[in-house]
């Protein structure tokens, strides 16, 4: 059984890719039949494939890296971060991928009672049987950020304090190595890399493709100045070299994936995802939610937490269809337009003059991002005509 290798040095050499997420995740009702060990795993064995105590408490800035292989008959597996106190065991974080359905159940078990499941992610869970993979669990101040082979897949807000974790158990897979990296300063860098020193990892060069770093072109109202359609690899980190001024309009064109769960667009300060950036505007369309319909969620992050969500039932985004999203900055609010229709407004809650980055992630294809520094009234109409046809 592999042991935990802990690295305390400041990571600088080996680069890994990992993305955080700023979405809020819908929950499902808890299942009393859920178990954090064998009942959750279809592969039958006599115990966990890996079990190890964590001697030094986890703190924000740790990265737990689990390298393993999926058996050919495996349908699901589990990774559990446990808090063991005498005869009492709480599950601080239950990470349970369902391979056939390509989604991940996240939950916690407190005082022998499971909480509400979280299943929605910004990306489907891509993993192949009989192939080696790496999972990275990054500990932020409020949540776990989880990446598969360097690509962010989900997050889980702590329901039990992080420092109570003192054991890791893995069930249902072949575990090759477990490493704990400490003292991460931030992630990702602008190219999506986590710097890790002193640990050998499998390099992932072709899947998934790396994120896109992009400088948003700035121009006037003439549509001919826009660059041609070009698909950008999601997630997209786009720099606004001159910020986002009053009277300007940010335009994003793309296409919704066939079976979407959610996507989001952040106007934020800085290109990092942890430490968490200030986000004056967070747009998060959610498809087929537990509420029974689509939701268009608007929010902001400031002073270390999300604000109150502003929700609108329904939106113009259609699975498999192209869209044109326009965000215009007014003196005291943002106006959001989809395919030429005003879909919502969002009053400023925090300082907006320092916005310098657009971050896009989720179930969409992004073709183009463009900033207009001069917008005429014809670009803002409530007619059904698509504004990207102008």
Short mmCIF file of C-alpha atoms in Angstrom, two decimals:
data_model
loop_
_atom_site.label_atom_id
_atom_site.label_comp_id
_atom_site.label_asym_id
_atom_site.label_seq_id
_atom_site.Cartn_x
_atom_site.Cartn_y
_atom_site.Cartn_z
CA UNK A 1 0.00 0.00 0.00
CA UNK A 2 1.47 3.38 -0.95
CA UNK A 3 2.12 5.80 1.86
CA UNK A 4 1.40 9.49 1.98
CA UNK A 5 4.32 11.57 0.80
CA UNK A 6 4.15 15.10 2.20
CA UNK A 7 5.98 18.02 0.66
CA UNK A 8 6.36 21.19 2.75
CA UNK A 9 8.69 23.15 0.51
CA UNK A 10 7.38 26.06 -1.49
CA UNK A 11 6.33 24.47 -4.82
CA UNK A 12 8.18 25.93 -7.79
CA UNK A 13 9.24 23.38 -10.39
CA UNK A 14 6.80 20.79 -11.68
CA UNK A 15 3.75 22.35 -13.28
CA UNK A 16 0.27 20.96 -12.94
CA UNK A 17 -2.98 22.40 -14.21
CA UNK A 18 -6.01 22.93 -12.03
CA UNK A 19 -9.04 25.16 -12.17
CA UNK A 20 -11.28 26.49 -9.48
CA UNK A 21 -14.88 27.24 -9.82
CA UNK A 22 -17.01 30.08 -8.61
CA UNK A 23 -20.36 28.43 -9.23
CA UNK A 24 -22.92 27.63 -6.58
CA UNK A 25 -24.06 24.03 -6.74
CA UNK A 26 -27.65 22.76 -6.42
CA UNK A 27 -28.26 19.98 -3.94
CA UNK A 28 -30.27 16.79 -3.93
CA UNK A 29 -32.07 15.34 -0.96
CA UNK A 30 -30.00 13.02 1.17
CA UNK A 31 -30.24 9.26 0.86
CA UNK A 32 -30.22 7.31 4.09
CA UNK A 33 -28.96 4.26 2.17
CA UNK A 34 -25.78 6.05 1.23
CA UNK A 35 -22.58 4.64 2.70
CA UNK A 36 -19.11 6.07 2.55
CA UNK A 37 -17.51 2.66 2.07
CA UNK A 38 -18.58 -0.55 0.37
CA UNK A 39 -22.28 0.16 -0.12
CA UNK A 40 -21.33 2.96 -2.52
CA UNK A 41 -19.00 0.75 -4.57
CA UNK A 42 -20.02 -1.94 -7.03
CA UNK A 43 -16.63 -3.64 -6.93
CA UNK A 44 -16.67 -6.00 -3.97
CA UNK A 45 -13.63 -6.31 -1.77
CA UNK A 46 -12.83 -6.66 1.90
CA UNK A 47 -12.03 -3.03 2.62
CA UNK A 48 -10.72 0.23 1.26
CA UNK A 49 -8.03 0.12 -1.43
CA UNK A 50 -6.15 2.78 0.47
CA UNK A 51 -6.32 4.10 4.03
CA UNK A 52 -3.85 6.45 5.66
CA UNK A 53 -3.83 8.85 8.58
CA UNK A 54 -2.97 12.51 8.03
CA UNK A 55 -0.58 13.47 10.82
CA UNK A 56 -0.26 17.18 10.05
CA UNK A 57 -3.58 19.00 9.79
CA UNK A 58 -4.66 20.27 6.40
CA UNK A 59 -4.76 24.03 5.96
CA UNK A 60 -5.73 26.31 3.06
CA UNK A 61 -3.12 25.94 0.35
CA UNK A 62 -2.72 22.15 0.46
CA UNK A 63 -3.06 19.94 -2.61
CA UNK A 64 -3.81 16.23 -2.12
CA UNK A 65 -2.90 14.31 -5.27
CA UNK A 66 -4.23 10.78 -5.76
CA UNK A 67 -2.90 8.73 -8.64
CA UNK A 68 -4.74 5.52 -9.52
CA UNK A 69 -6.34 3.27 -12.09
CA UNK A 70 -9.99 2.35 -12.70
CA UNK A 71 -10.77 -1.37 -12.91
CA UNK A 72 -12.58 -2.60 -16.01
CA UNK A 73 -15.69 -3.62 -14.02
CA UNK A 74 -15.84 -0.46 -11.92
CA UNK A 75 -19.03 1.60 -12.09
CA UNK A 76 -18.25 4.00 -9.26
CA UNK A 77 -15.64 4.64 -6.62
CA UNK A 78 -15.20 6.85 -3.56
CA UNK A 79 -12.56 9.03 -1.97
CA UNK A 80 -13.33 10.04 1.61
CA UNK A 81 -11.73 12.65 3.80
CA UNK A 82 -12.54 11.55 7.35
CA UNK A 83 -12.59 12.98 10.84
CA UNK A 84 -11.98 10.11 13.28
CA UNK A 85 -12.46 10.89 16.97
CA UNK A 86 -12.46 7.70 19.04
CA UNK A 87 -15.42 5.57 17.99
CA UNK A 88 -16.96 8.43 16.02
CA UNK A 89 -16.20 8.91 12.33
CA UNK A 90 -17.54 11.84 10.32
CA UNK A 91 -17.09 12.09 6.56
CA UNK A 92 -15.89 15.62 5.91
CA UNK A 93 -15.90 15.14 2.14
CA UNK A 94 -17.33 12.16 0.25
CA UNK A 95 -16.23 12.25 -3.40
CA UNK A 96 -18.15 9.61 -5.38
CA UNK A 97 -17.89 9.57 -9.22
CA UNK A 98 -20.54 7.62 -11.14
CA UNK A 99 -18.75 6.54 -14.29
CA UNK A 100 -21.70 5.52 -16.46
CA UNK A 101 -23.53 8.80 -15.90
CA UNK A 102 -20.35 10.91 -15.89
CA UNK A 103 -21.18 12.93 -12.84
CA UNK A 104 -19.88 13.19 -9.30
CA UNK A 105 -21.80 12.93 -6.05
CA UNK A 106 -20.38 15.06 -3.23
CA UNK A 107 -21.63 14.88 0.32
CA UNK A 108 -20.72 14.85 4.01
CA UNK A 109 -21.80 12.55 6.84
CA UNK A 110 -22.16 14.20 10.25
CA UNK A 111 -23.23 12.28 13.37
CA UNK A 112 -24.13 9.23 11.22
CA UNK A 113 -26.46 11.31 9.05
CA UNK A 114 -25.82 12.11 5.39
CA UNK A 115 -26.50 15.64 4.21
CA UNK A 116 -27.83 16.82 0.86
CA UNK A 117 -26.00 15.50 -2.18
CA UNK A 118 -24.33 17.89 -4.60
CA UNK A 119 -24.13 16.64 -8.17
CA UNK A 120 -23.98 19.60 -10.55
CA UNK A 121 -20.58 20.44 -12.02
CA UNK A 122 -19.27 22.87 -14.59
CA UNK A 123 -17.94 19.97 -16.63
CA UNK A 124 -18.70 16.29 -17.24
CA UNK A 125 -16.46 13.77 -15.49
CA UNK A 126 -14.23 12.21 -18.16
CA UNK A 127 -12.35 9.12 -17.02
CA UNK A 128 -11.42 5.86 -18.75
CA UNK A 129 -11.33 2.37 -17.27
CA UNK A 130 -7.95 0.60 -17.14
CA UNK A 131 -6.13 3.92 -17.52
CA UNK A 132 -4.10 5.82 -14.96
CA UNK A 133 -5.50 9.15 -13.79
CA UNK A 134 -4.76 11.86 -11.24
CA UNK A 135 -7.18 13.66 -8.97
CA UNK A 136 -6.11 16.86 -7.27
CA UNK A 137 -7.96 18.16 -4.20
CA UNK A 138 -6.96 21.74 -3.39
CA UNK A 139 -7.99 23.13 0.00
CA UNK A 140 -9.18 26.73 -0.17
CA UNK A 141 -10.52 28.75 2.76
CA UNK A 142 -14.14 27.71 2.25
CA UNK A 143 -14.10 24.69 -0.03
CA UNK A 144 -12.35 21.85 -1.79
CA UNK A 145 -11.50 22.51 -5.43
CA UNK A 146 -11.23 19.27 -7.41
CA UNK A 147 -9.44 18.65 -10.70
CA UNK A 148 -9.09 15.51 -12.82
CA UNK A 149 -5.81 15.28 -14.73
CA UNK A 150 -5.36 19.00 -14.22
CA UNK A 151 -8.84 20.12 -15.28
CA UNK A 152 -11.30 21.48 -12.74
CA UNK A 153 -14.48 19.41 -12.41
CA UNK A 154 -16.24 20.51 -9.21
CA UNK A 155 -16.03 22.08 -5.76
CA UNK A 156 -17.42 21.28 -2.32
CA UNK A 157 -17.96 23.81 0.45
CA UNK A 158 -16.82 22.58 3.86
CA UNK A 159 -19.61 21.44 6.19
CA UNK A 160 -17.08 20.34 8.83
CA UNK A 161 -13.94 22.41 9.54
CA UNK A 162 -11.02 21.48 7.32
CA UNK A 163 -8.61 21.02 10.22
CA UNK A 164 -10.64 18.09 11.58
CA UNK A 165 -9.62 15.85 8.68
CA UNK A 166 -7.15 13.24 9.93
CA UNK A 167 -7.61 10.30 7.56
CA UNK A 168 -8.05 9.52 3.85
CA UNK A 169 -9.75 6.39 2.53
CA UNK A 170 -10.11 5.33 -1.10
CA UNK A 171 -12.47 2.58 -2.22
CA UNK A 172 -13.02 0.87 -5.58
CA UNK A 173 -9.86 1.76 -7.52
CA UNK A 174 -6.22 0.71 -7.68
CA UNK A 175 -4.24 3.37 -5.80
CA UNK A 176 -0.71 3.97 -7.09
CA UNK A 177 0.33 7.02 -5.06
CA UNK A 178 -1.00 9.67 -2.69
CA UNK A 179 0.90 12.92 -2.15
CA UNK A 180 0.17 15.95 0.03
CA UNK A 181 1.66 19.20 -1.24
CA UNK A 182 1.65 22.16 1.13
CA UNK A 183 2.19 25.90 0.87
CA UNK A 184 0.63 26.54 -2.51
CA UNK A 185 0.55 30.31 -2.93
CA UNK A 186 -2.10 30.54 -5.62
CA UNK A 187 -3.60 28.74 -8.55
CA UNK A 188 -3.90 28.64 -11.39
CA UNK A 189 -1.34 30.87 -13.03
CA UNK A 190 -2.47 32.62 -16.18
CA UNK A 191 -1.76 29.42 -18.14
CA UNK A 192 -3.61 27.28 -15.63
CA UNK A 193 -0.59 25.68 -13.98
CA UNK A 194 -0.01 24.70 -10.37
CA UNK A 195 3.67 24.74 -9.47
CA UNK A 196 4.64 21.62 -7.53
CA UNK A 197 8.16 20.73 -6.42
CA UNK A 198 9.60 17.36 -5.50
CA UNK A 199 6.78 15.11 -6.73
CA UNK A 200 6.78 12.92 -9.82
CA UNK A 201 3.48 12.93 -11.70
CA UNK A 202 2.06 11.52 -14.89
CA UNK A 203 2.14 14.27 -17.49
CA UNK A 204 -1.16 15.02 -19.21
CA UNK A 205 -0.36 16.67 -22.53
CA UNK A 206 -3.30 16.01 -24.83
CA UNK A 207 -6.40 15.46 -22.68
CA UNK A 208 -7.87 17.59 -21.55
CA UNK A 209 -6.58 20.47 -23.64
CA UNK A 210 -5.13 23.41 -21.77
CA UNK A 211 -7.09 26.53 -20.94
CA UNK A 212 -7.14 29.53 -23.22
CA UNK A 213 -5.43 32.76 -22.25
CA UNK A 214 -6.85 35.49 -24.47
CA UNK A 215 -6.57 39.27 -24.77
CA UNK A 216 -9.94 40.81 -25.57
CA UNK A 217 -9.74 43.16 -28.58
CA UNK A 218 -11.14 46.66 -28.13
CA UNK A 219 -12.86 48.63 -30.88
CA UNK A 220 -15.78 50.78 -31.92
CA UNK A 221 -19.27 49.89 -32.99
CA UNK A 222 -18.36 48.58 -36.42
CA UNK A 223 -19.02 44.84 -36.41
CA UNK A 224 -16.44 44.41 -39.19
CA UNK A 225 -13.70 45.13 -36.68
CA UNK A 226 -14.51 41.99 -34.78
CA UNK A 227 -12.24 39.00 -35.24
CA UNK A 228 -13.72 36.02 -37.06
CA UNK A 229 -15.27 33.03 -35.36
CA UNK A 230 -12.63 30.94 -33.59
CA UNK A 231 -13.40 28.44 -30.89
CA UNK A 232 -11.55 29.13 -27.67
CA UNK A 233 -10.74 26.24 -25.35
CA UNK A 234 -12.91 26.40 -22.23
CA UNK A 235 -12.13 27.44 -19.54
CA UNK A 236 -11.19 30.81 -21.00
CA UNK A 237 -9.17 33.40 -19.10
CA UNK A 238 -9.50 36.66 -21.05
CA UNK A 239 -7.62 39.84 -20.21
CA UNK A 240 -9.24 43.26 -20.55
CA UNK A 241 -6.14 45.42 -21.21
CA UNK A 242 -7.99 48.71 -20.66
CA UNK A 243 -10.50 47.46 -18.13
CA UNK A 244 -14.25 47.87 -18.51
CA UNK A 245 -15.41 51.48 -18.72
CA UNK A 246 -18.88 53.00 -18.39
CA UNK A 247 -20.66 52.89 -21.76
CA UNK A 248 -18.62 49.96 -23.02
CA UNK A 249 -20.10 46.63 -24.02
CA UNK A 250 -18.51 43.19 -23.65
CA UNK A 251 -19.76 40.65 -26.21
CA UNK A 252 -19.37 36.88 -26.07
CA UNK A 253 -20.51 34.62 -28.90
CA UNK A 254 -20.66 30.85 -28.69
CA UNK A 255 -22.83 27.77 -28.62
CA UNK A 256 -24.42 25.84 -25.76
CA UNK A 257 -23.46 22.15 -25.55
CA UNK A 258 -26.10 19.53 -26.30
CA UNK A 259 -26.67 18.34 -22.71
CA UNK A 260 -25.63 21.28 -20.54
CA UNK A 261 -25.69 21.48 -16.76
CA UNK A 262 -24.40 25.02 -16.26
CA UNK A 263 -21.86 27.58 -17.32
CA UNK A 264 -20.70 30.85 -15.87
CA UNK A 265 -19.07 34.13 -16.84
CA UNK A 266 -17.12 36.11 -14.25
CA UNK A 267 -16.03 39.72 -14.52
CA UNK A 268 -13.28 39.66 -11.93
CA UNK A 269 -10.14 41.32 -10.59
CA UNK A 270 -7.09 39.22 -11.48
CA UNK A 271 -6.65 35.89 -13.27
CA UNK A 272 -6.32 33.67 -10.18
CA UNK A 273 -9.06 31.43 -8.84
CA UNK A 274 -7.44 31.01 -5.44
CA UNK A 275 -7.01 33.09 -3.37
CA UNK A 276 -10.54 33.92 -4.44
CA UNK A 277 -10.74 37.04 -6.63
CA UNK A 278 -13.20 39.87 -6.21
CA UNK A 279 -16.00 39.21 -8.72
CA UNK A 280 -18.25 42.26 -9.30
CA UNK A 281 -20.44 40.25 -11.72
CA UNK A 282 -21.06 36.48 -11.85
CA UNK A 283 -23.49 35.22 -14.51
CA UNK A 284 -24.51 31.57 -14.04
CA UNK A 285 -27.21 30.02 -16.28
CA UNK A 286 -28.27 26.66 -14.81
CA UNK A 287 -30.13 24.10 -16.91
CA UNK A 288 -32.71 21.58 -15.63
CA UNK A 289 -32.34 22.46 -11.97
CA UNK A 290 -34.02 20.73 -9.04
CA UNK A 291 -36.49 23.61 -9.04
CA UNK A 292 -37.96 22.19 -12.25
CA UNK A 293 -36.82 24.84 -14.71
CA UNK A 294 -33.84 26.78 -15.99
CA UNK A 295 -32.44 29.50 -13.75
CA UNK A 296 -30.39 32.54 -14.70
CA UNK A 297 -28.40 33.39 -11.56
CA UNK A 298 -26.56 36.68 -11.02
CA UNK A 299 -24.30 37.35 -8.07
CA UNK A 300 -21.04 38.90 -6.87
CA UNK A 301 -18.16 37.88 -4.60
CA UNK A 302 -16.77 40.42 -2.14
CA UNK A 303 -15.39 40.49 1.38
CA UNK A 304 -14.69 36.76 1.29
CA UNK A 305 -18.12 35.42 0.37
CA UNK A 306 -20.90 35.31 -2.21
CA UNK A 307 -23.71 37.80 -1.90
CA UNK A 308 -27.42 37.11 -2.24
CA UNK A 309 -28.30 35.43 -5.53
CA UNK A 310 -30.59 37.20 -7.97
CA UNK A 311 -32.53 34.52 -9.85
CA UNK A 312 -34.68 34.66 -12.96
CA UNK A 313 -36.67 31.64 -14.12
CA UNK A 314 -35.95 30.78 -17.74
CA UNK A 315 -33.58 32.33 -20.29
CA UNK A 316 -32.86 32.50 -24.02
CA UNK A 317 -30.01 29.96 -23.96
CA UNK A 318 -30.95 26.76 -25.84
CA UNK A 319 -28.95 23.50 -25.78
CA UNK A 320 -27.12 23.00 -29.06
CA UNK A 321 -27.86 26.54 -30.30
CA UNK A 322 -25.60 29.52 -30.86
CA UNK A 323 -25.95 32.56 -28.62
CA UNK A 324 -24.74 36.14 -28.35
CA UNK A 325 -24.26 37.50 -24.83
CA UNK A 326 -23.74 41.24 -24.33
CA UNK A 327 -22.90 42.97 -21.04
CA UNK A 328 -23.06 46.77 -20.97
CA UNK A 329 -21.68 48.84 -18.11
CA UNK A 330 -23.85 51.72 -16.92
CA UNK A 331 -22.91 54.22 -14.18
CA UNK A 332 -24.51 52.11 -11.44
CA UNK A 333 -25.33 48.70 -12.94
CA UNK A 334 -24.61 46.09 -15.58
CA UNK A 335 -27.24 45.32 -18.24
CA UNK A 336 -27.25 41.78 -19.66
CA UNK A 337 -28.59 41.01 -23.13
CA UNK A 338 -28.98 37.61 -24.79
CA UNK A 339 -29.64 37.46 -28.55
CA UNK A 340 -30.81 41.06 -28.60
CA UNK A 341 -33.18 40.76 -25.64
CA UNK A 342 -32.61 42.44 -22.30
CA UNK A 343 -32.59 39.59 -19.77
CA UNK A 344 -31.54 41.30 -16.56
CA UNK A 345 -29.76 44.10 -14.76
CA UNK A 346 -27.38 43.92 -11.81
CA UNK A 347 -26.69 46.85 -9.51
CA UNK A 348 -23.09 47.34 -8.46
CA UNK A 349 -22.35 45.90 -5.01
CA UNK A 350 -18.62 46.53 -4.91
CA UNK A 351 -15.89 48.48 -6.68
CA UNK A 352 -16.06 47.81 -10.43
CA UNK A 353 -13.27 50.02 -11.79
CA UNK A 354 -10.60 47.35 -11.23
CA UNK A 355 -12.17 44.65 -13.43
CA UNK A 356 -9.42 43.31 -15.71
CA UNK A 357 -10.34 39.68 -16.45
CA UNK A 358 -13.19 37.67 -17.95
CA UNK A 359 -13.29 34.02 -16.85
CA UNK A 360 -15.63 31.58 -18.66
CA UNK A 361 -16.21 27.94 -17.74
CA UNK A 362 -18.86 25.28 -18.19
CA UNK A 363 -20.95 23.59 -20.86
CA UNK A 364 -20.42 26.02 -23.73
CA UNK A 365 -18.26 26.54 -26.79
CA UNK A 366 -16.80 30.05 -27.00
CA UNK A 367 -16.16 31.46 -30.47
CA UNK A 368 -15.37 35.10 -29.84
CA UNK A 369 -14.98 37.76 -27.14
CA UNK A 370 -15.01 41.43 -28.05
CA UNK A 371 -15.19 44.79 -26.24
CA UNK A 372 -16.92 47.79 -27.82
CA UNK A 373 -15.83 51.19 -26.58
CA UNK A 374 -18.67 52.92 -28.41
CA UNK A 375 -22.19 51.53 -28.56
CA UNK A 376 -25.07 53.12 -30.44
CA UNK A 377 -28.72 52.64 -29.53
CA UNK A 378 -29.19 50.15 -32.38
CA UNK A 379 -27.11 47.67 -30.41
CA UNK A 380 -29.55 47.84 -27.52
CA UNK A 381 -33.04 46.92 -28.63
CA UNK A 382 -35.63 44.63 -27.13
CA UNK A 383 -36.51 43.28 -30.57
CA UNK A 384 -36.05 39.60 -31.40
CA UNK A 385 -33.38 40.42 -33.99
CA UNK A 386 -30.04 38.96 -33.02
CA UNK A 387 -27.51 41.67 -32.26
CA UNK A 388 -24.68 39.60 -33.69
CA UNK A 389 -26.24 39.96 -37.14
CA UNK A 390 -25.63 43.71 -37.14
#
